């Protein structure tokens, strides 16, 4: 549920900003060293068809730490830096992503009842920042995101969250369906916001261990994720307007959970 974007007057497209040199790790061995040192990596851009002994190692490390790898033409890499990139550039971030099972175990060991958010296809960094801010304010312990199809958790997202993204556990997974399986195995119900659902938000049992899926404004929650959910619900509205903004909807849901939990 993200805000629609329009072309600016005059028909010019707004291009994504070029990463700052300080936010990049350039070259094959430096990327390996950065990952092994635990540096937060948002994404790796790798030359399509790149070969060499260290390339499989980079791919293996990226898979191990759920770091997205984009295979790109050389023009993309040359556009990011004028230095000798050796076909590999990593974009660094400020978020250290955590393992989902580790977060679940930590929350339950602390005697807390899990309240997680799953973000599906939300590409506006301001929405993600606002959602994170509401999550922290309402006592959610974690946000689960996919490694693709979602806005980068960059400086703008952190600023929009008023720092909340640095105060809440963020789990990046390569499959939201597998994440749902992990949640189910740990006794955590998964519910999804769906406008056509019969169940109303306030009829959901949010005092139980629960993870809430929020989808994009234009496409909603991916059908396979809806099918894997335990309950579908909608937020009642007084009028016939299309829907709430996704960050507003998330705030309403989280506040209802906080209220049911007696906070």
PDB file of N, CA and C in Angstrom, residues 110-183:
ATOM      1  N   UNK A 110      12.999 -13.376  26.930  1.00  0.00           N
ATOM      2  CA  UNK A 110      12.784 -12.186  27.748  1.00  0.00           C
ATOM      3  C   UNK A 110      11.399 -12.170  28.387  1.00  0.00           C
ATOM      4  N   UNK A 111      10.610 -13.196  28.096  1.00  0.00           N
ATOM      5  CA  UNK A 111       9.268 -13.282  28.661  1.00  0.00           C
ATOM      6  C   UNK A 111       8.255 -12.392  27.962  1.00  0.00           C
ATOM      7  N   UNK A 112       8.578 -11.935  26.751  1.00  0.00           N
ATOM      8  CA  UNK A 112       7.671 -11.070  26.002  1.00  0.00           C
ATOM      9  C   UNK A 112       6.837 -11.891  25.018  1.00  0.00           C
ATOM     10  N   UNK A 113       5.679 -11.358  24.652  1.00  0.00           N
ATOM     11  CA  UNK A 113       4.825 -11.987  23.654  1.00  0.00           C
ATOM     12  C   UNK A 113       5.146 -11.385  22.293  1.00  0.00           C
ATOM     13  N   UNK A 114       5.566 -12.194  21.345  1.00  0.00           N
ATOM     14  CA  UNK A 114       5.982 -11.647  20.046  1.00  0.00           C
ATOM     15  C   UNK A 114       4.893 -10.835  19.357  1.00  0.00           C
ATOM     16  N   UNK A 115       5.287  -9.671  18.856  1.00  0.00           N
ATOM     17  CA  UNK A 115       4.464  -8.834  17.995  1.00  0.00           C
ATOM     18  C   UNK A 115       5.383  -8.343  16.894  1.00  0.00           C
ATOM     19  N   UNK A 116       5.263  -8.955  15.726  1.00  0.00           N
ATOM     20  CA  UNK A 116       6.149  -8.658  14.607  1.00  0.00           C
ATOM     21  C   UNK A 116       5.352  -8.080  13.442  1.00  0.00           C
ATOM     22  N   UNK A 117       6.050  -7.370  12.571  1.00  0.00           N
ATOM     23  CA  UNK A 117       5.477  -6.879  11.322  1.00  0.00           C
ATOM     24  C   UNK A 117       6.220  -7.508  10.150  1.00  0.00           C
ATOM     25  N   UNK A 118       5.473  -7.898   9.130  1.00  0.00           N
ATOM     26  CA  UNK A 118       6.047  -8.397   7.879  1.00  0.00           C
ATOM     27  C   UNK A 118       5.687  -7.397   6.790  1.00  0.00           C
ATOM     28  N   UNK A 119       6.688  -6.833   6.118  1.00  0.00           N
ATOM     29  CA  UNK A 119       6.444  -5.822   5.091  1.00  0.00           C
ATOM     30  C   UNK A 119       6.635  -6.435   3.711  1.00  0.00           C
ATOM     31  N   UNK A 120       5.580  -6.386   2.905  1.00  0.00           N
ATOM     32  CA  UNK A 120       5.579  -7.013   1.580  1.00  0.00           C
ATOM     33  C   UNK A 120       5.398  -5.962   0.489  1.00  0.00           C
ATOM     34  N   UNK A 121       6.453  -5.706  -0.256  1.00  0.00           N
ATOM     35  CA  UNK A 121       6.344  -4.836  -1.421  1.00  0.00           C
ATOM     36  C   UNK A 121       6.189  -3.360  -1.135  1.00  0.00           C
ATOM     37  N   UNK A 122       6.617  -2.897   0.016  1.00  0.00           N
ATOM     38  CA  UNK A 122       6.504  -1.478   0.358  1.00  0.00           C
ATOM     39  C   UNK A 122       7.791  -0.776  -0.091  1.00  0.00           C
ATOM     40  N   UNK A 123       7.665   0.109  -1.064  1.00  0.00           N
ATOM     41  CA  UNK A 123       8.853   0.678  -1.705  1.00  0.00           C
ATOM     42  C   UNK A 123       9.086   2.150  -1.397  1.00  0.00           C
ATOM     43  N   UNK A 124       8.252   2.747  -0.569  1.00  0.00           N
ATOM     44  CA  UNK A 124       8.448   4.144  -0.179  1.00  0.00           C
ATOM     45  C   UNK A 124       9.173   4.181   1.164  1.00  0.00           C
ATOM     46  N   UNK A 125      10.362   4.746   1.173  1.00  0.00           N
ATOM     47  CA  UNK A 125      11.167   4.753   2.400  1.00  0.00           C
ATOM     48  C   UNK A 125      10.482   5.512   3.526  1.00  0.00           C
ATOM     49  N   UNK A 126       9.689   6.520   3.162  1.00  0.00           N
ATOM     50  CA  UNK A 126       9.006   7.299   4.204  1.00  0.00           C
ATOM     51  C   UNK A 126       7.938   6.462   4.892  1.00  0.00           C
ATOM     52  N   UNK A 127       7.259   5.623   4.131  1.00  0.00           N
ATOM     53  CA  UNK A 127       6.280   4.718   4.736  1.00  0.00           C
ATOM     54  C   UNK A 127       6.950   3.728   5.678  1.00  0.00           C
ATOM     55  N   UNK A 128       8.075   3.183   5.238  1.00  0.00           N
ATOM     56  CA  UNK A 128       8.784   2.227   6.086  1.00  0.00           C
ATOM     57  C   UNK A 128       9.271   2.902   7.360  1.00  0.00           C
ATOM     58  N   UNK A 129       9.778   4.113   7.230  1.00  0.00           N
ATOM     59  CA  UNK A 129      10.230   4.847   8.406  1.00  0.00           C
ATOM     60  C   UNK A 129       9.098   5.106   9.380  1.00  0.00           C
ATOM     61  N   UNK A 130       7.941   5.515   8.859  1.00  0.00           N
ATOM     62  CA  UNK A 130       6.791   5.784   9.722  1.00  0.00           C
ATOM     63  C   UNK A 130       6.282   4.512  10.384  1.00  0.00           C
ATOM     64  N   UNK A 131       6.296   3.409   9.649  1.00  0.00           N
ATOM     65  CA  UNK A 131       5.872   2.120  10.218  1.00  0.00           C
ATOM     66  C   UNK A 131       6.794   1.716  11.360  1.00  0.00           C
ATOM     67  N   UNK A 132       8.101   1.864  11.148  1.00  0.00           N
ATOM     68  CA  UNK A 132       9.059   1.507  12.198  1.00  0.00           C
ATOM     69  C   UNK A 132       8.849   2.352  13.442  1.00  0.00           C
ATOM     70  N   UNK A 133       8.555   3.619  13.256  1.00  0.00           N
ATOM     71  CA  UNK A 133       8.325   4.518  14.394  1.00  0.00           C
ATOM     72  C   UNK A 133       7.101   4.055  15.196  1.00  0.00           C
ATOM     73  N   UNK A 134       6.001   3.723  14.497  1.00  0.00           N
ATOM     74  CA  UNK A 134       4.801   3.221  15.174  1.00  0.00           C
ATOM     75  C   UNK A 134       5.083   1.895  15.860  1.00  0.00           C
ATOM     76  N   UNK A 135       5.877   1.040  15.205  1.00  0.00           N
ATOM     77  CA  UNK A 135       6.187  -0.270  15.780  1.00  0.00           C
ATOM     78  C   UNK A 135       6.884  -0.133  17.127  1.00  0.00           C
ATOM     79  N   UNK A 136       7.875   0.748  17.193  1.00  0.00           N
ATOM     80  CA  UNK A 136       8.597   0.942  18.455  1.00  0.00           C
ATOM     81  C   UNK A 136       7.676   1.558  19.509  1.00  0.00           C
ATOM     82  N   UNK A 137       6.878   2.533  19.096  1.00  0.00           N
ATOM     83  CA  UNK A 137       5.978   3.200  20.049  1.00  0.00           C
ATOM     84  C   UNK A 137       4.933   2.238  20.626  1.00  0.00           C
ATOM     85  N   UNK A 138       4.539   1.241  19.845  1.00  0.00           N
ATOM     86  CA  UNK A 138       3.464   0.340  20.279  1.00  0.00           C
ATOM     87  C   UNK A 138       3.975  -1.005  20.794  1.00  0.00           C
ATOM     88  N   UNK A 139       5.281  -1.155  20.930  1.00  0.00           N
ATOM     89  CA  UNK A 139       5.828  -2.333  21.571  1.00  0.00           C
ATOM     90  C   UNK A 139       6.122  -3.518  20.685  1.00  0.00           C
ATOM     91  N   UNK A 140       6.096  -3.346  19.369  1.00  0.00           N
ATOM     92  CA  UNK A 140       6.507  -4.444  18.483  1.00  0.00           C
ATOM     93  C   UNK A 140       8.010  -4.658  18.628  1.00  0.00           C
ATOM     94  N   UNK A 141       8.413  -5.910  18.484  1.00  0.00           N
ATOM     95  CA  UNK A 141       9.839  -6.215  18.702  1.00  0.00           C
ATOM     96  C   UNK A 141      10.648  -6.354  17.417  1.00  0.00           C
ATOM     97  N   UNK A 142       9.975  -6.605  16.269  1.00  0.00           N
ATOM     98  CA  UNK A 142      10.753  -6.871  15.057  1.00  0.00           C
ATOM     99  C   UNK A 142       9.965  -6.546  13.805  1.00  0.00           C
ATOM    100  N   UNK A 143      10.706  -6.201  12.767  1.00  0.00           N
ATOM    101  CA  UNK A 143      10.171  -6.016  11.426  1.00  0.00           C
ATOM    102  C   UNK A 143      10.872  -7.016  10.515  1.00  0.00           C
ATOM    103  N   UNK A 144      10.090  -7.727   9.709  1.00  0.00           N
ATOM    104  CA  UNK A 144      10.626  -8.730   8.786  1.00  0.00           C
ATOM    105  C   UNK A 144      10.444  -8.208   7.369  1.00  0.00           C
ATOM    106  N   UNK A 145      11.533  -8.184   6.597  1.00  0.00           N
ATOM    107  CA  UNK A 145      11.467  -7.688   5.225  1.00  0.00           C
ATOM    108  C   UNK A 145      12.102  -8.702   4.276  1.00  0.00           C
ATOM    109  N   UNK A 146      11.682  -8.701   3.005  1.00  0.00           N
ATOM    110  CA  UNK A 146      12.340  -9.549   2.008  1.00  0.00           C
ATOM    111  C   UNK A 146      13.611  -8.895   1.506  1.00  0.00           C
ATOM    112  N   UNK A 147      14.463  -9.673   0.858  1.00  0.00           N
ATOM    113  CA  UNK A 147      15.713  -9.087   0.360  1.00  0.00           C
ATOM    114  C   UNK A 147      15.531  -8.382  -0.980  1.00  0.00           C
ATOM    115  N   UNK A 148      14.338  -8.496  -1.564  1.00  0.00           N
ATOM    116  CA  UNK A 148      14.063  -7.810  -2.829  1.00  0.00           C
ATOM    117  C   UNK A 148      12.652  -7.223  -2.792  1.00  0.00           C
ATOM    118  N   UNK A 149      12.430  -6.227  -3.638  1.00  0.00           N
ATOM    119  CA  UNK A 149      11.094  -5.680  -3.785  1.00  0.00           C
ATOM    120  C   UNK A 149      10.650  -4.772  -2.659  1.00  0.00           C
ATOM    121  N   UNK A 150      11.599  -4.196  -1.945  1.00  0.00           N
ATOM    122  CA  UNK A 150      11.268  -3.296  -0.847  1.00  0.00           C
ATOM    123  C   UNK A 150      12.290  -2.170  -0.836  1.00  0.00           C
ATOM    124  N   UNK A 151      11.879  -1.023  -0.322  1.00  0.00           N
ATOM    125  CA  UNK A 151      12.789   0.126  -0.289  1.00  0.00           C
ATOM    126  C   UNK A 151      14.012  -0.172   0.573  1.00  0.00           C
ATOM    127  N   UNK A 152      15.140   0.392   0.167  1.00  0.00           N
ATOM    128  CA  UNK A 152      16.364   0.252   0.956  1.00  0.00           C
ATOM    129  C   UNK A 152      16.215   0.989   2.279  1.00  0.00           C
ATOM    130  N   UNK A 153      16.700   0.367   3.332  1.00  0.00           N
ATOM    131  CA  UNK A 153      16.650   1.013   4.644  1.00  0.00           C
ATOM    132  C   UNK A 153      17.869   1.920   4.779  1.00  0.00           C
ATOM    133  N   UNK A 154      17.795   3.041   4.079  1.00  0.00           N
ATOM    134  CA  UNK A 154      18.915   3.965   3.989  1.00  0.00           C
ATOM    135  C   UNK A 154      18.753   5.123   4.978  1.00  0.00           C
ATOM    136  N   UNK A 155      19.586   6.150   4.786  1.00  0.00           N
ATOM    137  CA  UNK A 155      19.555   7.291   5.697  1.00  0.00           C
ATOM    138  C   UNK A 155      18.185   7.967   5.721  1.00  0.00           C
ATOM    139  N   UNK A 156      17.532   8.052   4.556  1.00  0.00           N
ATOM    140  CA  UNK A 156      16.210   8.689   4.499  1.00  0.00           C
ATOM    141  C   UNK A 156      15.189   7.893   5.303  1.00  0.00           C
ATOM    142  N   UNK A 157      15.251   6.552   5.197  1.00  0.00           N
ATOM    143  CA  UNK A 157      14.328   5.717   5.961  1.00  0.00           C
ATOM    144  C   UNK A 157      14.568   5.879   7.457  1.00  0.00           C
ATOM    145  N   UNK A 158      15.823   5.898   7.857  1.00  0.00           N
ATOM    146  CA  UNK A 158      16.157   6.050   9.275  1.00  0.00           C
ATOM    147  C   UNK A 158      15.707   7.420   9.785  1.00  0.00           C
ATOM    148  N   UNK A 159      15.909   8.460   8.957  1.00  0.00           N
ATOM    149  CA  UNK A 159      15.450   9.794   9.345  1.00  0.00           C
ATOM    150  C   UNK A 159      13.932   9.834   9.476  1.00  0.00           C
ATOM    151  N   UNK A 160      13.223   9.202   8.537  1.00  0.00           N
ATOM    152  CA  UNK A 160      11.758   9.175   8.588  1.00  0.00           C
ATOM    153  C   UNK A 160      11.250   8.432   9.814  1.00  0.00           C
ATOM    154  N   UNK A 161      12.044   7.475  10.286  1.00  0.00           N
ATOM    155  CA  UNK A 161      11.639   6.687  11.446  1.00  0.00           C
ATOM    156  C   UNK A 161      12.000   7.367  12.760  1.00  0.00           C
ATOM    157  N   UNK A 162      12.635   8.528  12.687  1.00  0.00           N
ATOM    158  CA  UNK A 162      13.120   9.224  13.886  1.00  0.00           C
ATOM    159  C   UNK A 162      14.075   8.338  14.691  1.00  0.00           C
ATOM    160  N   UNK A 163      14.818   7.499  13.983  1.00  0.00           N
ATOM    161  CA  UNK A 163      15.788   6.618  14.633  1.00  0.00           C
ATOM    162  C   UNK A 163      15.224   5.281  15.069  1.00  0.00           C
ATOM    163  N   UNK A 164      13.918   5.058  14.851  1.00  0.00           N
ATOM    164  CA  UNK A 164      13.301   3.812  15.319  1.00  0.00           C
ATOM    165  C   UNK A 164      13.890   2.579  14.639  1.00  0.00           C
ATOM    166  N   UNK A 165      14.310   2.726  13.383  1.00  0.00           N
ATOM    167  CA  UNK A 165      14.884   1.586  12.670  1.00  0.00           C
ATOM    168  C   UNK A 165      16.177   1.098  13.315  1.00  0.00           C
ATOM    169  N   UNK A 166      16.803   1.945  14.112  1.00  0.00           N
ATOM    170  CA  UNK A 166      18.012   1.538  14.816  1.00  0.00           C
ATOM    171  C   UNK A 166      17.692   1.011  16.213  1.00  0.00           C
ATOM    172  N   UNK A 167      16.393   1.043  16.580  1.00  0.00           N
ATOM    173  CA  UNK A 167      15.976   0.611  17.915  1.00  0.00           C
ATOM    174  C   UNK A 167      15.154  -0.670  17.891  1.00  0.00           C
ATOM    175  N   UNK A 168      14.815  -1.164  16.704  1.00  0.00           N
ATOM    176  CA  UNK A 168      13.990  -2.358  16.582  1.00  0.00           C
ATOM    177  C   UNK A 168      14.755  -3.405  15.794  1.00  0.00           C
ATOM    178  N   UNK A 169      14.522  -4.662  16.093  1.00  0.00           N
ATOM    179  CA  UNK A 169      15.179  -5.735  15.350  1.00  0.00           C
ATOM    180  C   UNK A 169      14.616  -5.784  13.933  1.00  0.00           C
ATOM    181  N   UNK A 170      15.509  -5.848  12.945  1.00  0.00           N
ATOM    182  CA  UNK A 170      15.099  -5.958  11.547  1.00  0.00           C
ATOM    183  C   UNK A 170      15.671  -7.265  10.994  1.00  0.00           C
ATOM    184  N   UNK A 171      14.791  -8.109  10.489  1.00  0.00           N
ATOM    185  CA  UNK A 171      15.190  -9.400   9.935  1.00  0.00           C
ATOM    186  C   UNK A 171      14.978  -9.362   8.423  1.00  0.00           C
ATOM    187  N   UNK A 172      16.030  -9.554   7.662  1.00  0.00           N
ATOM    188  CA  UNK A 172      15.918  -9.606   6.200  1.00  0.00           C
ATOM    189  C   UNK A 172      16.014 -11.065   5.772  1.00  0.00           C
ATOM    190  N   UNK A 173      15.014 -11.537   5.042  1.00  0.00           N
ATOM    191  CA  UNK A 173      14.937 -12.946   4.655  1.00  0.00           C
ATOM    192  C   UNK A 173      14.866 -13.060   3.140  1.00  0.00           C
ATOM    193  N   UNK A 174      15.288 -14.209   2.610  1.00  0.00           N
ATOM    194  CA  UNK A 174      15.221 -14.388   1.159  1.00  0.00           C
ATOM    195  C   UNK A 174      13.877 -14.929   0.701  1.00  0.00           C
ATOM    196  N   UNK A 175      12.989 -15.261   1.647  1.00  0.00           N
ATOM    197  CA  UNK A 175      11.651 -15.727   1.302  1.00  0.00           C
ATOM    198  C   UNK A 175      10.703 -15.430   2.455  1.00  0.00           C
ATOM    199  N   UNK A 176       9.672 -14.628   2.185  1.00  0.00           N
ATOM    200  CA  UNK A 176       8.686 -14.352   3.229  1.00  0.00           C
ATOM    201  C   UNK A 176       7.861 -15.596   3.544  1.00  0.00           C
ATOM    202  N   UNK A 177       7.680 -16.463   2.574  1.00  0.00           N
ATOM    203  CA  UNK A 177       6.948 -17.709   2.830  1.00  0.00           C
ATOM    204  C   UNK A 177       7.718 -18.593   3.812  1.00  0.00           C
ATOM    205  N   UNK A 178       9.034 -18.669   3.638  1.00  0.00           N
ATOM    206  CA  UNK A 178       9.844 -19.443   4.582  1.00  0.00           C
ATOM    207  C   UNK A 178       9.828 -18.789   5.960  1.00  0.00           C
ATOM    208  N   UNK A 179       9.797 -17.461   5.986  1.00  0.00           N
ATOM    209  CA  UNK A 179       9.723 -16.750   7.264  1.00  0.00           C
ATOM    210  C   UNK A 179       8.420 -17.094   7.981  1.00  0.00           C
ATOM    211  N   UNK A 180       7.321 -17.187   7.233  1.00  0.00           N
ATOM    212  CA  UNK A 180       6.039 -17.564   7.830  1.00  0.00           C
ATOM    213  C   UNK A 180       6.117 -18.978   8.396  1.00  0.00           C
ATOM    214  N   UNK A 181       6.788 -19.875   7.680  1.00  0.00           N
ATOM    215  CA  UNK A 181       6.973 -21.234   8.204  1.00  0.00           C
ATOM    216  C   UNK A 181       7.720 -21.197   9.539  1.00  0.00           C
ATOM    217  N   UNK A 182       8.765 -20.380   9.614  1.00  0.00           N
ATOM    218  CA  UNK A 182       9.530 -20.260  10.856  1.00  0.00           C
ATOM    219  C   UNK A 182       8.660 -19.713  11.973  1.00  0.00           C
ATOM    220  N   UNK A 183       7.848 -18.723  11.672  1.00  0.00           N
ATOM    221  CA  UNK A 183       6.943 -18.154  12.676  1.00  0.00           C
ATOM    222  C   UNK A 183       5.956 -19.204  13.166  1.00  0.00           C
TER     223      UNK A 183
END
